[in-house]
Amino acid sequence: MAKISALSGFPEWLPSERLVEQHVIDVFREVAELHGFSGIETRAVEPLEQLLRKGEIDKEVYVLRRLHAEDEDASAAGAGSDPARTLGLHFDLTVPLARYVLEHQNDLAFPLRRYQVQKVWRGERPQDGRFREFYQADLDVIGQDTLPGHIEAEVAVVMAEILARLPLPAVTIHANTRKLSEGFFRSIGLEDHTAVLRALDKLPKIGEEAVRDLLLGEAGASIEQADACLAFAQIRTRDASFAEQVRELGGRGEMVEEGIEELTAVVERVEAAVPGVILADLSIARGLDYYTGTVFESFVEGHEGLGSICSGGRYDSLATDNRHSYPGVGLSIGLSRLVARMLSAQMVRATRPVPTCVLVSVADEGSRSDSDAVARALRSRGIPCEVAPTAAKLGKQIRYADRRGIPFVWFPSADGEHEVKDIRSGEQSSADVATWQPPAKDRTVRIVPADGA
Amino acid sequence: MAKISALSGFPEWLPSERLVEQHVIDVFREVAELHGFSGIETRAVEPLEQLLRKGEIDKEVYVLRRLHAEDEDASAAGAGSDPARTLGLHFDLTVPLARYVLEHQNDLAFPLRRYQVQKVWRGERPQDGRFREFYQADLDVIGQDTLPGHIEAEVAVVMAEILARLPLPAVTIHANTRKLSEGFFRSIGLEDHTAVLRALDKLPKIGEEAVRDLLLGEAGASIEQADACLAFAQIRTRDASFAEQVRELGGRGEMVEEGIEELTAVVERVEAAVPGVILADLSIARGLDYYTGTVFESFVEGHEGLGSICSGGRYDSLATDNRHSYPGVGLSIGLSRLVARMLSAQMVRATRPVPTCVLVSVADEGSRSDSDAVARALRSRGIPCEVAPTAAKLGKQIRYADRRGIPFVWFPSADGEHEVKDIRSGEQSSADVATWQPPAKDRTVRIVPADGA
């Protein structure tokens, strides 16, 4: 037998851990569907040509080839180096969505409300502690040619509800908008807003003094301008009061006022739907040169070092062909990274490691069909059951249930006098297969905060 | 913009089609968990060395390399050709399960009851009409060193319940067992049972006459022996009466009787759980040289040309190390192939193409927050809603709902006199946000037989 070892960067969960991941995916799906989002999946591969259109990320692509690709197959399976024919694994769900929208535009209703939870692959160096295979969970609304601005708030509301339902410490969604930042920099006389954003983006890493130097040097700011930018980036409010602070710092003009209006709408609409989650945070700069409207990052209280667990915003053009352009608003959760932290920091636990609620014991192999019938009756009422694998001594069957984490053991009886034992308390009572109910908390396995019951 | 085209062999569904695939996965998961099976996922890649241990399939493996793999990375990402270090995409879920069981054996409880629904990849020639990327849905019970025989019936019961719950024409699970076939061939004097099985396996393809020639030639059978084998392969019974027919054809001895006992147990136990699904079919030969006990294939009535949609059986050793061996029983559904047929043959349909039950209309942008509040109230009672994207004329909002397939449009009112319209019947009535319920059949999107309501 070959030596077996874990592959760095390819996380894999034990059954009880997978329950946590599955729960996060289930919550995401449930909330997204409650808001009328359709689930789709795209193929795992795209032509390399498509994947390389975002230049920066090309080093991270895994390219495929068939092990025994023959010349005749080169056209189909990417044996050659032609980027139109070579296939690579997708590294996000945005490039595939753009292709899917163009490919199926005649069969889709716009605005398209879609969610997508799939694994993506990146050839990151495993020593950076990054995953090479991980789940992303994306939520986007895509318009055809136009997309109303209020969708930015709507997508944030959906994501806020998802994050609020997850068994996490408090999550805050930090929002900013490009118009506000760019308008502010312009209104205080700084034209190279990209250089300013690039500098401000480094605040968490290099600190205020170093950013000030960058603003003075690379962004061409005066001392007063640099101070105004730094003060601007410190504005954080739970309501619309950020607007007054921006104006006090000298922000004015059409672009600033539009930005204020946009961000106020987002903050107020999210606050109305999920109180306490949204924060106007004018330091959020990442992606403001890619995104064209509101931009979001999200942090977990006490786990800020994890970075943003959910980011996104408004972009003018997901895709374009010679008939249409497709603007969108999207948010994406780095789901595997979040689940890995939930597990390693023991934020949550499954109430038991297996789905099974009841182990139906077997007195002897001759009566196995009676045990089967009991299990069948319980399952028909939605109670997850398994039948003991061997007709061992009852004590051994109870220990088997205990080892698997099954809370109840059922003792069938030929005369109908069944009994059921809660092996945690030791309490045993008579029970009817047609009516017995486990306590609601035990019926199915649940994911609860680590200190929860 | 690059030209966009579908990739042959990589199926992709529209949102309404994906609802069907998701439903099949949901049914699989629900039934598996009711039977106490734990869901796991394994990484998509395995070392090429592991993937090549099953020699026959090696041509179908997709090998990965990082696009810009540098020398220093060769050890981690498979830039080289060392099969221990090169990574390939898994082509089934059995090789990964074997590795997972060995890797995590100290953290797993045995018998391990696991289900797994994941995509697999095979570099098949697309002109053969086969998929290169597809979902498999596997169900296995893995023992440590031992595994009771009755688990063979148990796994078949779970799969029978899954198949019976899917919106399909009648599905029949055909079962045979190795002991019965091998025992029968031996008891009529044929020692090369592998050659006999190989010949019988060709029955559906080449017909009785050609198989008879193979039995006479390659398997060294006499005319009487060949006729007995062909008669044996024609035995199909819904109950244990196959046993008498086998004995009448001259089947006797310990191995035959053990085989009869095994197959009888499977047939009777599955029949008790899901009447009308199981069939003893002694022609099932495929895999009998790999499987060591019962073997299963499943066919959909009227779609026999699709081949077996669900196959598997008992195997003595999924994996072995120097401490333990891991025998198992498993069944696997070729899920994408089945879903593709369900869609192309229009066996099923979604009751609507989107999850949304209610479109909440917007009278004017100034009252959007009122519409948001209505949608929030309905969602809090589990009713999937979306809010109209624009405050267009109400007729246009109704047409929007119609185009998306949303059955109800809600008209909020500032004075609380809300109304809701079923746009299929045109019926409109007053409604209370706190109490209104859609008909149960409309609450969530459902998957129904194509002729169902």
PDB file of N, CA, C and O in Angstrom, chain B residues 179-229:
ATOM      1  N   LYS B 179     -21.096 -15.766  -5.233  1.00  0.00           N
ATOM      2  CA  LYS B 179     -21.061 -17.174  -4.806  1.00  0.00           C
ATOM      3  C   LYS B 179     -22.013 -18.022  -5.618  1.00  0.00           C
ATOM      4  O   LYS B 179     -21.717 -19.169  -5.951  1.00  0.00           O
ATOM      5  N   LEU B 180     -23.178 -17.445  -5.920  1.00  0.00           N
ATOM      6  CA  LEU B 180     -24.182 -18.213  -6.646  1.00  0.00           C
ATOM      7  C   LEU B 180     -23.705 -18.528  -8.064  1.00  0.00           C
ATOM      8  O   LEU B 180     -23.767 -19.687  -8.519  1.00  0.00           O
ATOM      9  N   SER B 181     -23.187 -17.514  -8.762  1.00  0.00           N
ATOM     10  CA  SER B 181     -22.718 -17.746 -10.135  1.00  0.00           C
ATOM     11  C   SER B 181     -21.536 -18.706 -10.148  1.00  0.00           C
ATOM     12  O   SER B 181     -21.538 -19.716 -10.856  1.00  0.00           O
ATOM     13  N   GLU B 182     -20.549 -18.386  -9.332  1.00  0.00           N
ATOM     14  CA  GLU B 182     -19.333 -19.210  -9.339  1.00  0.00           C
ATOM     15  C   GLU B 182     -19.662 -20.626  -8.879  1.00  0.00           C
ATOM     16  O   GLU B 182     -19.200 -21.609  -9.472  1.00  0.00           O
ATOM     17  N   GLY B 183     -20.460 -20.722  -7.833  1.00  0.00           N
ATOM     18  CA  GLY B 183     -20.855 -22.033  -7.321  1.00  0.00           C
ATOM     19  C   GLY B 183     -21.603 -22.844  -8.366  1.00  0.00           C
ATOM     20  O   GLY B 183     -21.375 -24.051  -8.523  1.00  0.00           O
ATOM     21  N   PHE B 184     -22.488 -22.176  -9.094  1.00  0.00           N
ATOM     22  CA  PHE B 184     -23.255 -22.890 -10.117  1.00  0.00           C
ATOM     23  C   PHE B 184     -22.345 -23.398 -11.236  1.00  0.00           C
ATOM     24  O   PHE B 184     -22.414 -24.559 -11.634  1.00  0.00           O
ATOM     25  N   PHE B 185     -21.475 -22.507 -11.730  1.00  0.00           N
ATOM     26  CA  PHE B 185     -20.589 -22.929 -12.823  1.00  0.00           C
ATOM     27  C   PHE B 185     -19.744 -24.118 -12.382  1.00  0.00           C
ATOM     28  O   PHE B 185     -19.543 -25.082 -13.126  1.00  0.00           O
ATOM     29  N   ARG B 186     -19.232 -24.058 -11.158  1.00  0.00           N
ATOM     30  CA  ARG B 186     -18.413 -25.175 -10.648  1.00  0.00           C
ATOM     31  C   ARG B 186     -19.235 -26.441 -10.505  1.00  0.00           C
ATOM     32  O   ARG B 186     -18.773 -27.539 -10.821  1.00  0.00           O
ATOM     33  N   SER B 187     -20.484 -26.296 -10.011  1.00  0.00           N
ATOM     34  CA  SER B 187     -21.266 -27.496  -9.726  1.00  0.00           C
ATOM     35  C   SER B 187     -21.703 -28.191 -11.022  1.00  0.00           C
ATOM     36  O   SER B 187     -22.037 -29.373 -11.004  1.00  0.00           O
ATOM     37  N   ILE B 188     -21.678 -27.476 -12.154  1.00  0.00           N
ATOM     38  CA  ILE B 188     -21.944 -28.186 -13.416  1.00  0.00           C
ATOM     39  C   ILE B 188     -20.639 -28.506 -14.145  1.00  0.00           C
ATOM     40  O   ILE B 188     -20.643 -28.880 -15.317  1.00  0.00           O
ATOM     41  N   GLY B 189     -19.507 -28.307 -13.440  1.00  0.00           N
ATOM     42  CA  GLY B 189     -18.239 -28.786 -13.978  1.00  0.00           C
ATOM     43  C   GLY B 189     -17.422 -27.771 -14.752  1.00  0.00           C
ATOM     44  O   GLY B 189     -16.436 -28.126 -15.401  1.00  0.00           O
ATOM     45  N   LEU B 190     -17.784 -26.487 -14.670  1.00  0.00           N
ATOM     46  CA  LEU B 190     -16.998 -25.460 -15.367  1.00  0.00           C
ATOM     47  C   LEU B 190     -16.077 -24.772 -14.360  1.00  0.00           C
ATOM     48  O   LEU B 190     -16.541 -24.146 -13.414  1.00  0.00           O
ATOM     49  N   GLU B 191     -14.773 -24.924 -14.571  1.00  0.00           N
ATOM     50  CA  GLU B 191     -13.840 -24.383 -13.579  1.00  0.00           C
ATOM     51  C   GLU B 191     -13.454 -22.925 -13.865  1.00  0.00           C
ATOM     52  O   GLU B 191     -13.205 -22.159 -12.952  1.00  0.00           O
ATOM     53  N   ASP B 192     -13.407 -22.587 -15.170  1.00  0.00           N
ATOM     54  CA  ASP B 192     -12.955 -21.227 -15.511  1.00  0.00           C
ATOM     55  C   ASP B 192     -14.135 -20.251 -15.429  1.00  0.00           C
ATOM     56  O   ASP B 192     -14.651 -19.772 -16.434  1.00  0.00           O
ATOM     57  N   HIS B 193     -14.543 -19.992 -14.160  1.00  0.00           N
ATOM     58  CA  HIS B 193     -15.752 -19.184 -14.012  1.00  0.00           C
ATOM     59  C   HIS B 193     -15.569 -17.749 -14.514  1.00  0.00           C
ATOM     60  O   HIS B 193     -16.514 -17.096 -14.903  1.00  0.00           O
ATOM     61  N   THR B 194     -14.331 -17.261 -14.529  1.00  0.00           N
ATOM     62  CA  THR B 194     -14.102 -15.912 -15.048  1.00  0.00           C
ATOM     63  C   THR B 194     -14.435 -15.838 -16.531  1.00  0.00           C
ATOM     64  O   THR B 194     -15.091 -14.891 -16.995  1.00  0.00           O
ATOM     65  N   ALA B 195     -14.024 -16.861 -17.269  1.00  0.00           N
ATOM     66  CA  ALA B 195     -14.336 -16.880 -18.701  1.00  0.00           C
ATOM     67  C   ALA B 195     -15.841 -16.973 -18.920  1.00  0.00           C
ATOM     68  O   ALA B 195     -16.387 -16.338 -19.828  1.00  0.00           O
ATOM     69  N   VAL B 196     -16.521 -17.752 -18.085  1.00  0.00           N
ATOM     70  CA  VAL B 196     -17.979 -17.871 -18.217  1.00  0.00           C
ATOM     71  C   VAL B 196     -18.644 -16.520 -17.949  1.00  0.00           C
ATOM     72  O   VAL B 196     -19.516 -16.065 -18.696  1.00  0.00           O
ATOM     73  N   LEU B 197     -18.189 -15.878 -16.855  1.00  0.00           N
ATOM     74  CA  LEU B 197     -18.769 -14.573 -16.526  1.00  0.00           C
ATOM     75  C   LEU B 197     -18.534 -13.565 -17.640  1.00  0.00           C
ATOM     76  O   LEU B 197     -19.416 -12.781 -17.987  1.00  0.00           O
ATOM     77  N   ARG B 198     -17.315 -13.609 -18.184  1.00  0.00           N
ATOM     78  CA  ARG B 198     -16.972 -12.668 -19.248  1.00  0.00           C
ATOM     79  C   ARG B 198     -17.903 -12.864 -20.450  1.00  0.00           C
ATOM     80  O   ARG B 198     -18.354 -11.908 -21.067  1.00  0.00           O
ATOM     81  N   ALA B 199     -18.175 -14.120 -20.748  1.00  0.00           N
ATOM     82  CA  ALA B 199     -19.062 -14.424 -21.878  1.00  0.00           C
ATOM     83  C   ALA B 199     -20.497 -13.951 -21.564  1.00  0.00           C
ATOM     84  O   ALA B 199     -21.129 -13.259 -22.370  1.00  0.00           O
ATOM     85  N   LEU B 200     -20.994 -14.301 -20.378  1.00  0.00           N
ATOM     86  CA  LEU B 200     -22.382 -13.951 -20.037  1.00  0.00           C
ATOM     87  C   LEU B 200     -22.578 -12.435 -19.967  1.00  0.00           C
ATOM     88  O   LEU B 200     -23.659 -11.923 -20.274  1.00  0.00           O
ATOM     89  N   ASP B 201     -21.512 -11.752 -19.584  1.00  0.00           N
ATOM     90  CA  ASP B 201     -21.585 -10.296 -19.478  1.00  0.00           C
ATOM     91  C   ASP B 201     -21.934  -9.662 -20.825  1.00  0.00           C
ATOM     92  O   ASP B 201     -22.461  -8.555 -20.884  1.00  0.00           O
ATOM     93  N   LYS B 202     -21.648 -10.399 -21.901  1.00  0.00           N
ATOM     94  CA  LYS B 202     -21.873  -9.837 -23.246  1.00  0.00           C
ATOM     95  C   LYS B 202     -23.276 -10.095 -23.768  1.00  0.00           C
ATOM     96  O   LYS B 202     -23.612  -9.665 -24.882  1.00  0.00           O
ATOM     97  N   LEU B 203     -24.088 -10.796 -22.977  1.00  0.00           N
ATOM     98  CA  LEU B 203     -25.441 -11.148 -23.434  1.00  0.00           C
ATOM     99  C   LEU B 203     -26.240  -9.963 -23.998  1.00  0.00           C
ATOM    100  O   LEU B 203     -26.774 -10.056 -25.115  1.00  0.00           O
ATOM    101  N   PRO B 204     -26.325  -8.850 -23.258  1.00  0.00           N
ATOM    102  CA  PRO B 204     -27.166  -7.759 -23.787  1.00  0.00           C
ATOM    103  C   PRO B 204     -26.620  -7.206 -25.099  1.00  0.00           C
ATOM    104  O   PRO B 204     -27.369  -6.715 -25.927  1.00  0.00           O
ATOM    105  N   LYS B 205     -25.296  -7.308 -25.282  1.00  0.00           N
ATOM    106  CA  LYS B 205     -24.700  -6.694 -26.467  1.00  0.00           C
ATOM    107  C   LYS B 205     -24.712  -7.603 -27.688  1.00  0.00           C
ATOM    108  O   LYS B 205     -25.040  -7.176 -28.789  1.00  0.00           O
ATOM    109  N   ILE B 206     -24.313  -8.876 -27.503  1.00  0.00           N
ATOM    110  CA  ILE B 206     -24.104  -9.713 -28.693  1.00  0.00           C
ATOM    111  C   ILE B 206     -25.152 -10.814 -28.829  1.00  0.00           C
ATOM    112  O   ILE B 206     -25.219 -11.484 -29.864  1.00  0.00           O
ATOM    113  N   GLY B 207     -25.964 -11.015 -27.822  1.00  0.00           N
ATOM    114  CA  GLY B 207     -27.054 -11.984 -27.944  1.00  0.00           C
ATOM    115  C   GLY B 207     -26.656 -13.406 -27.591  1.00  0.00           C
ATOM    116  O   GLY B 207     -25.475 -13.746 -27.435  1.00  0.00           O
ATOM    117  N   GLU B 208     -27.654 -14.251 -27.474  1.00  0.00           N
ATOM    118  CA  GLU B 208     -27.495 -15.601 -26.941  1.00  0.00           C
ATOM    119  C   GLU B 208     -26.611 -16.485 -27.812  1.00  0.00           C
ATOM    120  O   GLU B 208     -25.758 -17.227 -27.301  1.00  0.00           O
ATOM    121  N   GLU B 209     -26.811 -16.413 -29.125  1.00  0.00           N
ATOM    122  CA  GLU B 209     -26.054 -17.309 -30.011  1.00  0.00           C
ATOM    123  C   GLU B 209     -24.560 -17.042 -29.921  1.00  0.00           C
ATOM    124  O   GLU B 209     -23.748 -17.962 -29.821  1.00  0.00           O
ATOM    125  N   ALA B 210     -24.201 -15.775 -29.958  1.00  0.00           N
ATOM    126  CA  ALA B 210     -22.783 -15.421 -29.907  1.00  0.00           C
ATOM    127  C   ALA B 210     -22.176 -15.763 -28.554  1.00  0.00           C
ATOM    128  O   ALA B 210     -21.020 -16.199 -28.452  1.00  0.00           O
ATOM    129  N   VAL B 211     -22.979 -15.600 -27.497  1.00  0.00           N
ATOM    130  CA  VAL B 211     -22.470 -15.954 -26.163  1.00  0.00           C
ATOM    131  C   VAL B 211     -22.273 -17.473 -26.073  1.00  0.00           C
ATOM    132  O   VAL B 211     -21.284 -17.947 -25.505  1.00  0.00           O
ATOM    133  N   ARG B 212     -23.206 -18.205 -26.651  1.00  0.00           N
ATOM    134  CA  ARG B 212     -23.057 -19.670 -26.657  1.00  0.00           C
ATOM    135  C   ARG B 212     -21.727 -20.062 -27.319  1.00  0.00           C
ATOM    136  O   ARG B 212     -20.988 -20.901 -26.805  1.00  0.00           O
ATOM    137  N   ASP B 213     -21.402 -19.391 -28.442  1.00  0.00           N
ATOM    138  CA  ASP B 213     -20.140 -19.686 -29.120  1.00  0.00           C
ATOM    139  C   ASP B 213     -18.948 -19.417 -28.198  1.00  0.00           C
ATOM    140  O   ASP B 213     -17.984 -20.185 -28.160  1.00  0.00           O
ATOM    141  N   LEU B 214     -19.022 -18.303 -27.462  1.00  0.00           N
ATOM    142  CA  LEU B 214     -17.926 -17.977 -26.543  1.00  0.00           C
ATOM    143  C   LEU B 214     -17.816 -19.018 -25.437  1.00  0.00           C
ATOM    144  O   LEU B 214     -16.707 -19.413 -25.040  1.00  0.00           O
ATOM    145  N   LEU B 215     -18.963 -19.467 -24.932  1.00  0.00           N
ATOM    146  CA  LEU B 215     -18.949 -20.471 -23.858  1.00  0.00           C
ATOM    147  C   LEU B 215     -18.339 -21.766 -24.374  1.00  0.00           C
ATOM    148  O   LEU B 215     -17.522 -22.396 -23.697  1.00  0.00           O
ATOM    149  N   LEU B 216     -18.717 -22.149 -25.562  1.00  0.00           N
ATOM    150  CA  LEU B 216     -18.194 -23.392 -26.149  1.00  0.00           C
ATOM    151  C   LEU B 216     -16.708 -23.244 -26.441  1.00  0.00           C
ATOM    152  O   LEU B 216     -15.917 -24.154 -26.207  1.00  0.00           O
ATOM    153  N   GLY B 217     -16.339 -22.070 -26.953  1.00  0.00           N
ATOM    154  CA  GLY B 217     -14.951 -21.861 -27.338  1.00  0.00           C
ATOM    155  C   GLY B 217     -14.081 -21.479 -26.152  1.00  0.00           C
ATOM    156  O   GLY B 217     -13.400 -22.318 -25.548  1.00  0.00           O
ATOM    157  N   GLU B 218     -14.185 -20.227 -25.723  1.00  0.00           N
ATOM    158  CA  GLU B 218     -13.232 -19.688 -24.752  1.00  0.00           C
ATOM    159  C   GLU B 218     -13.397 -20.248 -23.346  1.00  0.00           C
ATOM    160  O   GLU B 218     -12.426 -20.337 -22.597  1.00  0.00           O
ATOM    161  N   ALA B 219     -14.645 -20.603 -22.978  1.00  0.00           N
ATOM    162  CA  ALA B 219     -14.849 -21.080 -21.610  1.00  0.00           C
ATOM    163  C   ALA B 219     -14.768 -22.606 -21.521  1.00  0.00           C
ATOM    164  O   ALA B 219     -14.877 -23.176 -20.427  1.00  0.00           O
ATOM    165  N   GLY B 220     -14.592 -23.259 -22.650  1.00  0.00           N
ATOM    166  CA  GLY B 220     -14.413 -24.709 -22.649  1.00  0.00           C
ATOM    167  C   GLY B 220     -15.641 -25.494 -22.211  1.00  0.00           C
ATOM    168  O   GLY B 220     -15.536 -26.587 -21.651  1.00  0.00           O
ATOM    169  N   ALA B 221     -16.834 -24.957 -22.485  1.00  0.00           N
ATOM    170  CA  ALA B 221     -18.061 -25.625 -22.044  1.00  0.00           C
ATOM    171  C   ALA B 221     -18.528 -26.646 -23.086  1.00  0.00           C
ATOM    172  O   ALA B 221     -18.272 -26.486 -24.285  1.00  0.00           O
ATOM    173  N   SER B 222     -19.211 -27.671 -22.605  1.00  0.00           N
ATOM    174  CA  SER B 222     -19.920 -28.572 -23.508  1.00  0.00           C
ATOM    175  C   SER B 222     -21.232 -27.907 -23.904  1.00  0.00           C
ATOM    176  O   SER B 222     -21.619 -26.890 -23.318  1.00  0.00           O
ATOM    177  N   ILE B 223     -21.925 -28.497 -24.876  1.00  0.00           N
ATOM    178  CA  ILE B 223     -23.209 -27.916 -25.283  1.00  0.00           C
ATOM    179  C   ILE B 223     -24.172 -27.883 -24.097  1.00  0.00           C
ATOM    180  O   ILE B 223     -24.861 -26.891 -23.868  1.00  0.00           O
ATOM    181  N   GLU B 224     -24.193 -28.950 -23.319  1.00  0.00           N
ATOM    182  CA  GLU B 224     -25.114 -29.004 -22.176  1.00  0.00           C
ATOM    183  C   GLU B 224     -24.746 -27.938 -21.145  1.00  0.00           C
ATOM    184  O   GLU B 224     -25.612 -27.260 -20.576  1.00  0.00           O
ATOM    185  N   GLN B 225     -23.419 -27.821 -20.893  1.00  0.00           N
ATOM    186  CA  GLN B 225     -22.980 -26.806 -19.924  1.00  0.00           C
ATOM    187  C   GLN B 225     -23.329 -25.398 -20.409  1.00  0.00           C
ATOM    188  O   GLN B 225     -23.809 -24.557 -19.646  1.00  0.00           O
ATOM    189  N   ALA B 226     -23.100 -25.153 -21.691  1.00  0.00           N
ATOM    190  CA  ALA B 226     -23.405 -23.828 -22.247  1.00  0.00           C
ATOM    191  C   ALA B 226     -24.898 -23.527 -22.106  1.00  0.00           C
ATOM    192  O   ALA B 226     -25.296 -22.427 -21.704  1.00  0.00           O
ATOM    193  N   ASP B 227     -25.730 -24.514 -22.422  1.00  0.00           N
ATOM    194  CA  ASP B 227     -27.174 -24.299 -22.310  1.00  0.00           C
ATOM    195  C   ASP B 227     -27.574 -24.039 -20.855  1.00  0.00           C
ATOM    196  O   ASP B 227     -28.435 -23.190 -20.588  1.00  0.00           O
ATOM    197  N   ALA B 228     -26.936 -24.782 -19.937  1.00  0.00           N
ATOM    198  CA  ALA B 228     -27.249 -24.578 -18.520  1.00  0.00           C
ATOM    199  C   ALA B 228     -26.874 -23.163 -18.087  1.00  0.00           C
ATOM    200  O   ALA B 228     -27.618 -22.489 -17.365  1.00  0.00           O
ATOM    201  N   CYS B 229     -25.701 -22.687 -18.556  1.00  0.00           N
ATOM    202  CA  CYS B 229     -25.274 -21.326 -18.206  1.00  0.00           C
ATOM    203  C   CYS B 229     -26.252 -20.298 -18.764  1.00  0.00           C
ATOM    204  O   CYS B 229     -26.622 -19.328 -18.087  1.00  0.00           O
TER     205      CYS B 229
END
